[in-house]
Amino acid sequence: MMLLASWQTALQPAGPQASHIEFLWWLFFWVSAAVYVVVLAFLIAALLRAGPGDPGTPESQRAGRAVVAATALTVVTLFGLVAASAFKGHQISSLQSPDGLEIQLIGHQWWWEVTYRHPAPSQQVTTANEIHIPVGRPVQFQLISADVIHSFWVPNLHGKIDLMPGKVTTIWLRADKPGTYRGQCAEFCGWQHAHMALFVVAQPEHEFTQWYSQQVKPAPDPGSDQQKRGREVFLTGPCVMCHTIRGTDAGARYGPDLTHVAGRMTIAAGTVPFSRAHLAGWITNSQSVKPGNNMPPVPLKPEDLQSLLAYLEMLK
Ligand code: CUA
């Protein structure tokens, strides 16, 4: 569907937190595998030597000591894993930085509202379902939910963290490799939980700055008559009740901010790629694409729909 730098997997880490988690994963994997092999080897040996037991013989005393030693080894192994886990947990949560980027992430059924915090409100950017971050710079996510519990999970970059109504949680992460990393809501949150994806686009600092300065701008003015008509359709139809397009009179905050919607890769939180055809289908009847979502069908005359599409497609 689209080009990703890597699979959505915790085993291809692109940042320090994910690397710590990957280390733990392999540590647990290999220790568990070794324990499994050793246990099976002893089991087979015991079966081969099985015979009537005779307590009190030197052989059965040796067997008793072996059981005590194995128990002690098990306890030591488990404590070792607990210690490794605690140590890595501490390392994972130790990333912080005064010049970190601050991003507020609000979970909605079923999409992600992304706001880049900035001391100057005019420099603040709101977008949806796609998070651009600069490579090498720590990012602080402040997470909250507008409705039910969701979970932010981009396995190539970090572990899971819940978004809860009424409680802000925070995590830090850093991407060290440029790329597009897919994430997924990891807490069942209703009908379209499976269609609540997001993308983190990690890019070199100058590309990120370029992207950001584009996002700060209000929506471009329509050029052609068709685009002008499209904006009119947007501003006089039901769209304006829920969506914002900065630079126009549309300022509702119920649905995703559409100021630069045409710059995003997907529609409806990773459900379908951004294209004219998908956009047309989505506007006409989004319920056939993502049943249960909050956007009602928008019946439009064919020429109005074409104008609206022409307008939305220029919102880069
Ligand atoms: Cu949001 Cu699952």
PDB file of C-alpha atoms and ligand atoms in Angstrom:
ATOM      1  CA  MET A   1       0.000   0.000   0.000  1.00  0.00           C
ATOM      2  CA  MET A   2       2.706   2.418   0.869  1.00  0.00           C
ATOM      3  CA  LEU A   3       6.417   2.457   1.253  1.00  0.00           C
ATOM      4  CA  LEU A   4       7.594   1.849   4.782  1.00  0.00           C
ATOM      5  CA  ALA A   5      11.210   2.003   5.847  1.00  0.00           C
ATOM      6  CA  SER A   6      10.793  -1.207   7.760  1.00  0.00           C
ATOM      7  CA  TRP A   7       8.225  -3.672   9.000  1.00  0.00           C
ATOM      8  CA  GLN A   8       6.080  -2.744  11.928  1.00  0.00           C
ATOM      9  CA  THR A   9       8.047  -4.811  14.400  1.00  0.00           C
ATOM     10  CA  ALA A  10       9.758  -4.427  17.741  1.00  0.00           C
ATOM     11  CA  LEU A  11      12.666  -6.454  16.359  1.00  0.00           C
ATOM     12  CA  GLN A  12      13.875  -3.743  13.975  1.00  0.00           C
ATOM     13  CA  PRO A  13      14.471  -0.901  16.416  1.00  0.00           C
ATOM     14  CA  ALA A  14      15.028   2.600  15.054  1.00  0.00           C
ATOM     15  CA  GLY A  15      15.732   4.328  18.349  1.00  0.00           C
ATOM     16  CA  PRO A  16      17.230   3.779  21.813  1.00  0.00           C
ATOM     17  CA  GLN A  17      14.008   2.804  23.615  1.00  0.00           C
ATOM     18  CA  ALA A  18      13.104   0.215  21.018  1.00  0.00           C
ATOM     19  CA  SER A  19      16.693  -1.110  21.139  1.00  0.00           C
ATOM     20  CA  HIS A  20      16.432  -1.674  24.900  1.00  0.00           C
ATOM     21  CA  ILE A  21      13.141  -3.483  24.402  1.00  0.00           C
ATOM     22  CA  GLU A  22      14.619  -5.569  21.601  1.00  0.00           C
ATOM     23  CA  PHE A  23      17.572  -6.513  23.839  1.00  0.00           C
ATOM     24  CA  LEU A  24      15.181  -7.703  26.546  1.00  0.00           C
ATOM     25  CA  TRP A  25      13.114  -9.615  24.024  1.00  0.00           C
ATOM     26  CA  TRP A  26      16.136 -11.583  22.763  1.00  0.00           C
ATOM     27  CA  LEU A  27      17.491 -12.091  26.287  1.00  0.00           C
ATOM     28  CA  PHE A  28      14.194 -13.619  27.389  1.00  0.00           C
ATOM     29  CA  PHE A  29      13.975 -15.613  24.179  1.00  0.00           C
ATOM     30  CA  TRP A  30      17.433 -17.195  24.456  1.00  0.00           C
ATOM     31  CA  VAL A  31      17.240 -17.845  28.209  1.00  0.00           C
ATOM     32  CA  SER A  32      13.816 -19.453  27.803  1.00  0.00           C
ATOM     33  CA  ALA A  33      15.038 -21.485  24.823  1.00  0.00           C
ATOM     34  CA  ALA A  34      18.074 -22.701  26.794  1.00  0.00           C
ATOM     35  CA  VAL A  35      15.916 -23.642  29.791  1.00  0.00           C
ATOM     36  CA  TYR A  36      13.531 -25.518  27.519  1.00  0.00           C
ATOM     37  CA  VAL A  37      16.336 -27.493  25.888  1.00  0.00           C
ATOM     38  CA  VAL A  38      17.988 -28.362  29.224  1.00  0.00           C
ATOM     39  CA  VAL A  39      14.686 -29.455  30.800  1.00  0.00           C
ATOM     40  CA  LEU A  40      13.853 -31.659  27.833  1.00  0.00           C
ATOM     41  CA  ALA A  41      17.365 -33.175  27.834  1.00  0.00           C
ATOM     42  CA  PHE A  42      17.046 -34.115  31.516  1.00  0.00           C
ATOM     43  CA  LEU A  43      13.552 -35.455  30.951  1.00  0.00           C
ATOM     44  CA  ILE A  44      14.756 -37.723  28.138  1.00  0.00           C
ATOM     45  CA  ALA A  45      17.740 -38.872  30.188  1.00  0.00           C
ATOM     46  CA  ALA A  46      15.467 -39.646  33.129  1.00  0.00           C
ATOM     47  CA  LEU A  47      13.091 -41.635  30.928  1.00  0.00           C
ATOM     48  CA  LEU A  48      15.960 -43.670  29.477  1.00  0.00           C
ATOM     49  CA  ARG A  49      17.321 -44.516  32.930  1.00  0.00           C
ATOM     50  CA  ALA A  50      13.974 -45.076  34.554  1.00  0.00           C
ATOM     51  CA  GLY A  51      13.829 -48.046  36.930  1.00  0.00           C
ATOM     52  CA  PRO A  52      12.576 -48.921  40.385  1.00  0.00           C
ATOM     53  CA  GLY A  53      13.817 -46.233  42.781  1.00  0.00           C
ATOM     54  CA  ASP A  54      15.639 -47.174  45.933  1.00  0.00           C
ATOM     55  CA  PRO A  55      15.847 -44.375  48.497  1.00  0.00           C
ATOM     56  CA  GLY A  56      19.011 -44.258  50.538  1.00  0.00           C
ATOM     57  CA  THR A  57      21.389 -45.336  47.765  1.00  0.00           C
ATOM     58  CA  PRO A  58      24.175 -42.908  46.819  1.00  0.00           C
ATOM     59  CA  GLU A  59      22.548 -42.574  43.412  1.00  0.00           C
ATOM     60  CA  SER A  60      19.233 -41.334  44.773  1.00  0.00           C
ATOM     61  CA  GLN A  61      21.062 -38.913  47.110  1.00  0.00           C
ATOM     62  CA  ARG A  62      22.836 -37.492  44.074  1.00  0.00           C
ATOM     63  CA  ALA A  63      19.485 -37.098  42.343  1.00  0.00           C
ATOM     64  CA  GLY A  64      18.138 -35.229  45.400  1.00  0.00           C
ATOM     65  CA  ARG A  65      21.079 -32.822  45.334  1.00  0.00           C
ATOM     66  CA  ALA A  66      20.552 -32.269  41.585  1.00  0.00           C
ATOM     67  CA  VAL A  67      16.943 -31.245  42.227  1.00  0.00           C
ATOM     68  CA  VAL A  68      18.032 -28.735  44.904  1.00  0.00           C
ATOM     69  CA  ALA A  69      20.696 -27.330  42.549  1.00  0.00           C
ATOM     70  CA  ALA A  70      18.186 -27.042  39.696  1.00  0.00           C
ATOM     71  CA  THR A  71      15.736 -25.192  41.962  1.00  0.00           C
ATOM     72  CA  ALA A  72      18.460 -22.772  43.038  1.00  0.00           C
ATOM     73  CA  LEU A  73      19.483 -22.220  39.396  1.00  0.00           C
ATOM     74  CA  THR A  74      15.863 -21.504  38.473  1.00  0.00           C
ATOM     75  CA  VAL A  75      15.558 -18.879  41.201  1.00  0.00           C
ATOM     76  CA  VAL A  76      18.843 -17.255  40.164  1.00  0.00           C
ATOM     77  CA  THR A  77      17.759 -17.204  36.503  1.00  0.00           C
ATOM     78  CA  LEU A  78      14.402 -15.633  37.335  1.00  0.00           C
ATOM     79  CA  PHE A  79      16.031 -12.968  39.519  1.00  0.00           C
ATOM     80  CA  GLY A  80      18.521 -12.308  36.724  1.00  0.00           C
ATOM     81  CA  LEU A  81      15.666 -11.681  34.293  1.00  0.00           C
ATOM     82  CA  VAL A  82      13.856  -9.447  36.788  1.00  0.00           C
ATOM     83  CA  ALA A  83      17.043  -7.421  37.317  1.00  0.00           C
ATOM     84  CA  ALA A  84      17.664  -7.091  33.554  1.00  0.00           C
ATOM     85  CA  SER A  85      14.071  -5.998  33.066  1.00  0.00           C
ATOM     86  CA  ALA A  86      14.248  -3.375  35.831  1.00  0.00           C
ATOM     87  CA  PHE A  87      17.597  -2.070  34.565  1.00  0.00           C
ATOM     88  CA  LYS A  88      16.346  -1.744  30.990  1.00  0.00           C
ATOM     89  CA  GLY A  89      13.106  -0.182  32.220  1.00  0.00           C
ATOM     90  CA  HIS A  90      15.159   2.475  33.948  1.00  0.00           C
ATOM     91  CA  GLN A  91      17.225   3.097  30.805  1.00  0.00           C
ATOM     92  CA  ILE A  92      14.092   3.336  28.672  1.00  0.00           C
ATOM     93  CA  SER A  93      12.578   6.015  30.882  1.00  0.00           C
ATOM     94  CA  SER A  94      15.782   8.019  31.330  1.00  0.00           C
ATOM     95  CA  LEU A  95      15.662   9.838  27.984  1.00  0.00           C
ATOM     96  CA  GLN A  96      14.799  13.482  28.550  1.00  0.00           C
ATOM     97  CA  SER A  97      15.971  16.691  27.080  1.00  0.00           C
ATOM     98  CA  PRO A  98      15.320  20.404  27.565  1.00  0.00           C
ATOM     99  CA  ASP A  99      15.268  21.007  23.793  1.00  0.00           C
ATOM    100  CA  GLY A 100      12.922  18.121  23.109  1.00  0.00           C
ATOM    101  CA  LEU A 101       9.980  18.487  20.799  1.00  0.00           C
ATOM    102  CA  GLU A 102       6.614  18.504  22.592  1.00  0.00           C
ATOM    103  CA  ILE A 103       3.724  16.744  20.944  1.00  0.00           C
ATOM    104  CA  GLN A 104       0.277  16.336  22.380  1.00  0.00           C
ATOM    105  CA  LEU A 105      -1.490  13.223  21.165  1.00  0.00           C
ATOM    106  CA  ILE A 106      -5.225  12.892  21.729  1.00  0.00           C
ATOM    107  CA  GLY A 107      -6.871   9.543  21.084  1.00  0.00           C
ATOM    108  CA  HIS A 108     -10.317   9.577  19.509  1.00  0.00           C
ATOM    109  CA  GLN A 109     -12.563   6.766  18.349  1.00  0.00           C
ATOM    110  CA  TRP A 110     -10.852   6.085  15.921  1.00  0.00           C
ATOM    111  CA  TRP A 111      -8.160   8.530  14.972  1.00  0.00           C
ATOM    112  CA  TRP A 112      -5.230  10.457  16.422  1.00  0.00           C
ATOM    113  CA  GLU A 113      -5.165  14.204  16.952  1.00  0.00           C
ATOM    114  CA  VAL A 114      -1.596  15.492  16.868  1.00  0.00           C
ATOM    115  CA  THR A 115      -0.668  18.938  18.203  1.00  0.00           C
ATOM    116  CA  TYR A 116       2.851  20.330  18.185  1.00  0.00           C
ATOM    117  CA  ARG A 117       3.236  22.511  21.253  1.00  0.00           C
ATOM    118  CA  HIS A 118       4.890  25.865  20.800  1.00  0.00           C
ATOM    119  CA  PRO A 119       5.197  28.796  23.206  1.00  0.00           C
ATOM    120  CA  ALA A 120       3.737  31.041  20.482  1.00  0.00           C
ATOM    121  CA  PRO A 121       0.187  29.897  19.692  1.00  0.00           C
ATOM    122  CA  SER A 122       0.545  31.036  16.075  1.00  0.00           C
ATOM    123  CA  GLN A 123       3.392  28.548  15.654  1.00  0.00           C
ATOM    124  CA  GLN A 124       1.370  25.649  17.015  1.00  0.00           C
ATOM    125  CA  VAL A 125       0.444  22.977  14.489  1.00  0.00           C
ATOM    126  CA  THR A 126      -2.438  20.525  14.585  1.00  0.00           C
ATOM    127  CA  THR A 127      -2.663  17.559  12.274  1.00  0.00           C
ATOM    128  CA  ALA A 128      -3.956  13.994  12.371  1.00  0.00           C
ATOM    129  CA  ASN A 129      -2.754  10.411  12.144  1.00  0.00           C
ATOM    130  CA  GLU A 130       0.719  11.312  10.909  1.00  0.00           C
ATOM    131  CA  ILE A 131       3.519  12.527  13.143  1.00  0.00           C
ATOM    132  CA  HIS A 132       6.673  14.001  11.684  1.00  0.00           C
ATOM    133  CA  ILE A 133       9.689  14.099  13.979  1.00  0.00           C
ATOM    134  CA  PRO A 134      13.321  15.098  13.488  1.00  0.00           C
ATOM    135  CA  VAL A 135      15.870  12.287  13.589  1.00  0.00           C
ATOM    136  CA  GLY A 136      18.145  12.371  16.624  1.00  0.00           C
ATOM    137  CA  ARG A 137      16.058  14.811  18.683  1.00  0.00           C
ATOM    138  CA  PRO A 138      14.133  13.502  21.708  1.00  0.00           C
ATOM    139  CA  VAL A 139      10.391  13.956  21.500  1.00  0.00           C
ATOM    140  CA  GLN A 140       8.058  14.151  24.453  1.00  0.00           C
ATOM    141  CA  PHE A 141       4.568  12.829  23.868  1.00  0.00           C
ATOM    142  CA  GLN A 142       1.802  14.031  26.158  1.00  0.00           C
ATOM    143  CA  LEU A 143      -1.034  11.569  25.763  1.00  0.00           C
ATOM    144  CA  ILE A 144      -4.682  11.825  26.659  1.00  0.00           C
ATOM    145  CA  SER A 145      -7.931  10.414  25.359  1.00  0.00           C
ATOM    146  CA  ALA A 146     -11.116  12.197  24.359  1.00  0.00           C
ATOM    147  CA  ASP A 147     -13.300   9.148  24.935  1.00  0.00           C
ATOM    148  CA  VAL A 148     -12.159   5.622  25.855  1.00  0.00           C
ATOM    149  CA  ILE A 149      -8.758   4.118  26.616  1.00  0.00           C
ATOM    150  CA  HIS A 150      -6.463   3.815  23.598  1.00  0.00           C
ATOM    151  CA  SER A 151      -2.831   2.746  23.431  1.00  0.00           C
ATOM    152  CA  PHE A 152      -0.045   4.394  21.436  1.00  0.00           C
ATOM    153  CA  TRP A 153       2.273   1.803  19.987  1.00  0.00           C
ATOM    154  CA  VAL A 154       4.924   2.304  17.333  1.00  0.00           C
ATOM    155  CA  PRO A 155       6.960  -0.870  17.885  1.00  0.00           C
ATOM    156  CA  ASN A 156      10.027   0.268  15.927  1.00  0.00           C
ATOM    157  CA  LEU A 157      10.364   3.230  18.280  1.00  0.00           C
ATOM    158  CA  HIS A 158       8.975   2.368  21.697  1.00  0.00           C
ATOM    159  CA  GLY A 159       6.726   0.122  23.765  1.00  0.00           C
ATOM    160  CA  LYS A 160       3.035   0.679  24.394  1.00  0.00           C
ATOM    161  CA  ILE A 161       1.556   3.482  26.440  1.00  0.00           C
ATOM    162  CA  ASP A 162      -2.092   4.059  27.245  1.00  0.00           C
ATOM    163  CA  LEU A 163      -4.064   7.197  26.424  1.00  0.00           C
ATOM    164  CA  MET A 164      -6.607   7.685  29.184  1.00  0.00           C
ATOM    165  CA  PRO A 165      -9.547  10.031  29.534  1.00  0.00           C
ATOM    166  CA  GLY A 166      -8.840  12.665  32.177  1.00  0.00           C
ATOM    167  CA  LYS A 167      -5.209  11.723  32.819  1.00  0.00           C
ATOM    168  CA  VAL A 168      -2.170  12.916  30.901  1.00  0.00           C
ATOM    169  CA  THR A 169       0.576  10.329  30.474  1.00  0.00           C
ATOM    170  CA  THR A 170       3.957  11.174  28.985  1.00  0.00           C
ATOM    171  CA  ILE A 171       6.717   9.315  27.208  1.00  0.00           C
ATOM    172  CA  TRP A 172       9.931  10.294  25.526  1.00  0.00           C
ATOM    173  CA  LEU A 173      11.216   8.692  22.408  1.00  0.00           C
ATOM    174  CA  ARG A 174      13.870   9.303  19.813  1.00  0.00           C
ATOM    175  CA  ALA A 175      14.256   8.039  16.281  1.00  0.00           C
ATOM    176  CA  ASP A 176      17.851   7.531  15.180  1.00  0.00           C
ATOM    177  CA  LYS A 177      17.114   6.261  11.688  1.00  0.00           C
ATOM    178  CA  PRO A 178      15.072   8.204   9.163  1.00  0.00           C
ATOM    179  CA  GLY A 179      12.032   6.343   7.938  1.00  0.00           C
ATOM    180  CA  THR A 180       8.289   5.932   8.144  1.00  0.00           C
ATOM    181  CA  TYR A 181       7.188   3.781  11.043  1.00  0.00           C
ATOM    182  CA  ARG A 182       3.696   2.418  11.328  1.00  0.00           C
ATOM    183  CA  GLY A 183       1.940   2.427  14.656  1.00  0.00           C
ATOM    184  CA  GLN A 184      -1.308   0.955  15.817  1.00  0.00           C
ATOM    185  CA  CYS A 185      -3.737   1.522  18.651  1.00  0.00           C
ATOM    186  CA  ALA A 186      -2.940  -1.369  20.958  1.00  0.00           C
ATOM    187  CA  GLU A 187      -5.926  -1.294  23.302  1.00  0.00           C
ATOM    188  CA  PHE A 188      -9.307  -2.489  22.137  1.00  0.00           C
ATOM    189  CA  CYS A 189     -11.381   0.672  21.840  1.00  0.00           C
ATOM    190  CA  GLY A 190     -14.497  -0.320  19.944  1.00  0.00           C
ATOM    191  CA  TRP A 191     -15.655  -1.354  16.523  1.00  0.00           C
ATOM    192  CA  GLN A 192     -12.922   0.256  14.427  1.00  0.00           C
ATOM    193  CA  HIS A 193     -10.014  -0.364  16.813  1.00  0.00           C
ATOM    194  CA  ALA A 194      -8.242  -2.215  14.006  1.00  0.00           C
ATOM    195  CA  HIS A 195      -8.518   0.873  11.791  1.00  0.00           C
ATOM    196  CA  MET A 196      -6.750   3.182  14.191  1.00  0.00           C
ATOM    197  CA  ALA A 197      -3.275   3.291  12.733  1.00  0.00           C
ATOM    198  CA  LEU A 198      -0.801   6.134  12.605  1.00  0.00           C
ATOM    199  CA  PHE A 199       2.539   6.860  10.996  1.00  0.00           C
ATOM    200  CA  VAL A 200       5.647   8.378  12.465  1.00  0.00           C
ATOM    201  CA  VAL A 201       7.794   9.965   9.789  1.00  0.00           C
ATOM    202  CA  ALA A 202      11.316  10.450  11.125  1.00  0.00           C
ATOM    203  CA  GLN A 203      13.257  12.824   8.911  1.00  0.00           C
ATOM    204  CA  PRO A 204      16.504  14.801   9.003  1.00  0.00           C
ATOM    205  CA  GLU A 205      16.213  18.074  10.941  1.00  0.00           C
ATOM    206  CA  HIS A 206      16.160  20.318   7.841  1.00  0.00           C
ATOM    207  CA  GLU A 207      13.401  18.264   6.184  1.00  0.00           C
ATOM    208  CA  PHE A 208      11.420  18.350   9.387  1.00  0.00           C
ATOM    209  CA  THR A 209      11.819  22.132   9.649  1.00  0.00           C
ATOM    210  CA  GLN A 210      10.628  22.442   6.068  1.00  0.00           C
ATOM    211  CA  TRP A 211       7.609  20.268   6.767  1.00  0.00           C
ATOM    212  CA  TYR A 212       6.830  22.210   9.922  1.00  0.00           C
ATOM    213  CA  SER A 213       6.995  25.618   8.300  1.00  0.00           C
ATOM    214  CA  GLN A 214       4.582  24.315   5.660  1.00  0.00           C
ATOM    215  CA  GLN A 215       2.188  23.045   8.335  1.00  0.00           C
ATOM    216  CA  VAL A 216       2.230  26.358  10.209  1.00  0.00           C
ATOM    217  CA  LYS A 217       0.931  28.168   7.144  1.00  0.00           C
ATOM    218  CA  PRO A 218      -2.813  28.585   6.703  1.00  0.00           C
ATOM    219  CA  ALA A 219      -4.428  26.659   3.880  1.00  0.00           C
ATOM    220  CA  PRO A 220      -3.535  27.924   0.405  1.00  0.00           C
ATOM    221  CA  ASP A 221      -6.195  29.968  -1.391  1.00  0.00           C
ATOM    222  CA  PRO A 222      -7.986  28.218  -4.218  1.00  0.00           C
ATOM    223  CA  GLY A 223      -6.740  29.141  -7.685  1.00  0.00           C
ATOM    224  CA  SER A 224      -9.227  27.792 -10.200  1.00  0.00           C
ATOM    225  CA  ASP A 225     -12.978  28.416 -10.272  1.00  0.00           C
ATOM    226  CA  GLN A 226     -13.582  24.765  -9.501  1.00  0.00           C
ATOM    227  CA  GLN A 227     -11.387  24.955  -6.390  1.00  0.00           C
ATOM    228  CA  LYS A 228     -13.156  28.164  -5.328  1.00  0.00           C
ATOM    229  CA  ARG A 229     -16.490  26.420  -5.721  1.00  0.00           C
ATOM    230  CA  GLY A 230     -15.069  23.491  -3.727  1.00  0.00           C
ATOM    231  CA  ARG A 231     -14.217  25.758  -0.820  1.00  0.00           C
ATOM    232  CA  GLU A 232     -17.738  27.182  -0.954  1.00  0.00           C
ATOM    233  CA  VAL A 233     -19.173  23.665  -0.849  1.00  0.00           C
ATOM    234  CA  PHE A 234     -16.998  22.919   2.164  1.00  0.00           C
ATOM    235  CA  LEU A 235     -17.908  26.103   4.000  1.00  0.00           C
ATOM    236  CA  THR A 236     -21.641  25.924   3.311  1.00  0.00           C
ATOM    237  CA  GLY A 237     -22.108  22.167   3.678  1.00  0.00           C
ATOM    238  CA  PRO A 238     -21.942  19.820   6.654  1.00  0.00           C
ATOM    239  CA  CYS A 239     -18.084  19.586   6.500  1.00  0.00           C
ATOM    240  CA  VAL A 240     -17.671  22.873   8.335  1.00  0.00           C
ATOM    241  CA  MET A 241     -19.600  21.595  11.356  1.00  0.00           C
ATOM    242  CA  CYS A 242     -16.766  19.239  12.351  1.00  0.00           C
ATOM    243  CA  HIS A 243     -13.527  20.226  10.631  1.00  0.00           C
ATOM    244  CA  THR A 244     -10.998  23.037  10.723  1.00  0.00           C
ATOM    245  CA  ILE A 245      -9.257  24.496   7.705  1.00  0.00           C
ATOM    246  CA  ARG A 246      -7.003  27.235   9.023  1.00  0.00           C
ATOM    247  CA  GLY A 247      -7.221  30.387   6.908  1.00  0.00           C
ATOM    248  CA  THR A 248     -10.958  29.877   6.311  1.00  0.00           C
ATOM    249  CA  ASP A 249     -14.038  30.223   8.504  1.00  0.00           C
ATOM    250  CA  ALA A 250     -13.985  26.496   9.244  1.00  0.00           C
ATOM    251  CA  GLY A 251     -12.849  26.131  12.838  1.00  0.00           C
ATOM    252  CA  ALA A 252     -14.674  23.133  14.319  1.00  0.00           C
ATOM    253  CA  ARG A 253     -12.602  20.711  16.352  1.00  0.00           C
ATOM    254  CA  TYR A 254     -14.742  17.600  16.294  1.00  0.00           C
ATOM    255  CA  GLY A 255     -13.024  15.851  13.392  1.00  0.00           C
ATOM    256  CA  PRO A 256      -9.446  15.945  12.088  1.00  0.00           C
ATOM    257  CA  ASP A 257      -7.897  19.297  11.093  1.00  0.00           C
ATOM    258  CA  LEU A 258      -7.883  19.371   7.285  1.00  0.00           C
ATOM    259  CA  THR A 259      -5.669  22.420   6.715  1.00  0.00           C
ATOM    260  CA  HIS A 260      -3.002  20.306   4.994  1.00  0.00           C
ATOM    261  CA  VAL A 261      -4.911  17.083   4.518  1.00  0.00           C
ATOM    262  CA  ALA A 262      -3.545  16.484   1.014  1.00  0.00           C
ATOM    263  CA  GLY A 263      -0.031  16.229   2.452  1.00  0.00           C
ATOM    264  CA  ARG A 264      -0.933  13.103   4.408  1.00  0.00           C
ATOM    265  CA  MET A 265      -0.435   9.554   3.213  1.00  0.00           C
ATOM    266  CA  THR A 266      -3.750   8.091   4.286  1.00  0.00           C
ATOM    267  CA  ILE A 267      -7.388   8.827   5.040  1.00  0.00           C
ATOM    268  CA  ALA A 268      -9.203   7.698   8.169  1.00  0.00           C
ATOM    269  CA  ALA A 269      -6.185   6.783  10.315  1.00  0.00           C
ATOM    270  CA  GLY A 270      -4.418   4.497   7.880  1.00  0.00           C
ATOM    271  CA  THR A 271      -7.603   2.886   6.569  1.00  0.00           C
ATOM    272  CA  VAL A 272      -7.141   3.814   2.886  1.00  0.00           C
ATOM    273  CA  PRO A 273      -4.400   5.661   0.972  1.00  0.00           C
ATOM    274  CA  PHE A 274      -4.959   9.335   0.245  1.00  0.00           C
ATOM    275  CA  SER A 275      -6.230   9.549  -3.333  1.00  0.00           C
ATOM    276  CA  ARG A 276      -9.017  11.328  -5.159  1.00  0.00           C
ATOM    277  CA  ALA A 277     -11.007   8.111  -5.541  1.00  0.00           C
ATOM    278  CA  HIS A 278     -10.722   7.139  -1.878  1.00  0.00           C
ATOM    279  CA  LEU A 279     -11.522  10.673  -0.804  1.00  0.00           C
ATOM    280  CA  ALA A 280     -14.647  10.662  -2.983  1.00  0.00           C
ATOM    281  CA  GLY A 281     -15.754   7.358  -1.480  1.00  0.00           C
ATOM    282  CA  TRP A 282     -15.038   8.597   2.004  1.00  0.00           C
ATOM    283  CA  ILE A 283     -17.022  11.831   1.629  1.00  0.00           C
ATOM    284  CA  THR A 284     -19.971  10.168  -0.108  1.00  0.00           C
ATOM    285  CA  ASN A 285     -20.329   7.410   2.451  1.00  0.00           C
ATOM    286  CA  SER A 286     -17.533   6.920   4.928  1.00  0.00           C
ATOM    287  CA  GLN A 287     -19.684   4.333   6.690  1.00  0.00           C
ATOM    288  CA  SER A 288     -19.003   1.878   3.876  1.00  0.00           C
ATOM    289  CA  VAL A 289     -15.249   2.352   4.383  1.00  0.00           C
ATOM    290  CA  LYS A 290     -15.098   2.454   8.187  1.00  0.00           C
ATOM    291  CA  PRO A 291     -18.480   1.516   9.660  1.00  0.00           C
ATOM    292  CA  GLY A 292     -19.343   3.178  12.953  1.00  0.00           C
ATOM    293  CA  ASN A 293     -17.111   6.217  12.569  1.00  0.00           C
ATOM    294  CA  ASN A 294     -18.611   9.590  13.432  1.00  0.00           C
ATOM    295  CA  MET A 295     -18.732  11.053   9.936  1.00  0.00           C
ATOM    296  CA  PRO A 296     -22.190  10.890   8.356  1.00  0.00           C
ATOM    297  CA  PRO A 297     -22.676  10.279   4.626  1.00  0.00           C
ATOM    298  CA  VAL A 298     -22.482  13.575   2.725  1.00  0.00           C
ATOM    299  CA  PRO A 299     -24.776  13.501  -0.278  1.00  0.00           C
ATOM    300  CA  LEU A 300     -23.507  16.032  -2.847  1.00  0.00           C
ATOM    301  CA  LYS A 301     -24.364  16.796  -6.429  1.00  0.00           C
ATOM    302  CA  PRO A 302     -21.698  15.237  -8.689  1.00  0.00           C
ATOM    303  CA  GLU A 303     -20.289  18.611  -9.784  1.00  0.00           C
ATOM    304  CA  ASP A 304     -20.169  19.820  -6.173  1.00  0.00           C
ATOM    305  CA  LEU A 305     -18.335  16.654  -5.157  1.00  0.00           C
ATOM    306  CA  GLN A 306     -15.810  17.148  -7.962  1.00  0.00           C
ATOM    307  CA  SER A 307     -15.258  20.752  -6.879  1.00  0.00           C
ATOM    308  CA  LEU A 308     -14.850  19.749  -3.247  1.00  0.00           C
ATOM    309  CA  LEU A 309     -12.328  17.075  -4.249  1.00  0.00           C
ATOM    310  CA  ALA A 310     -10.401  19.582  -6.357  1.00  0.00           C
ATOM    311  CA  TYR A 311     -10.269  21.927  -3.362  1.00  0.00           C
ATOM    312  CA  LEU A 312      -9.249  19.295  -0.793  1.00  0.00           C
ATOM    313  CA  GLU A 313      -6.552  17.946  -3.110  1.00  0.00           C
ATOM    314  CA  MET A 314      -4.815  21.317  -3.174  1.00  0.00           C
ATOM    315  CA  LEU A 315      -4.537  21.479   0.627  1.00  0.00           C
ATOM    316  CA  LYS A 316      -0.948  20.343   0.649  1.00  0.00           C
TER     317      LYS A 316
HETATM  318 CU1  CUA B   1      -7.995   3.136  19.856  1.00  0.00          CU
HETATM  319 CU2  CUA B   1      -7.889   0.775  19.875  1.00  0.00          CU
END
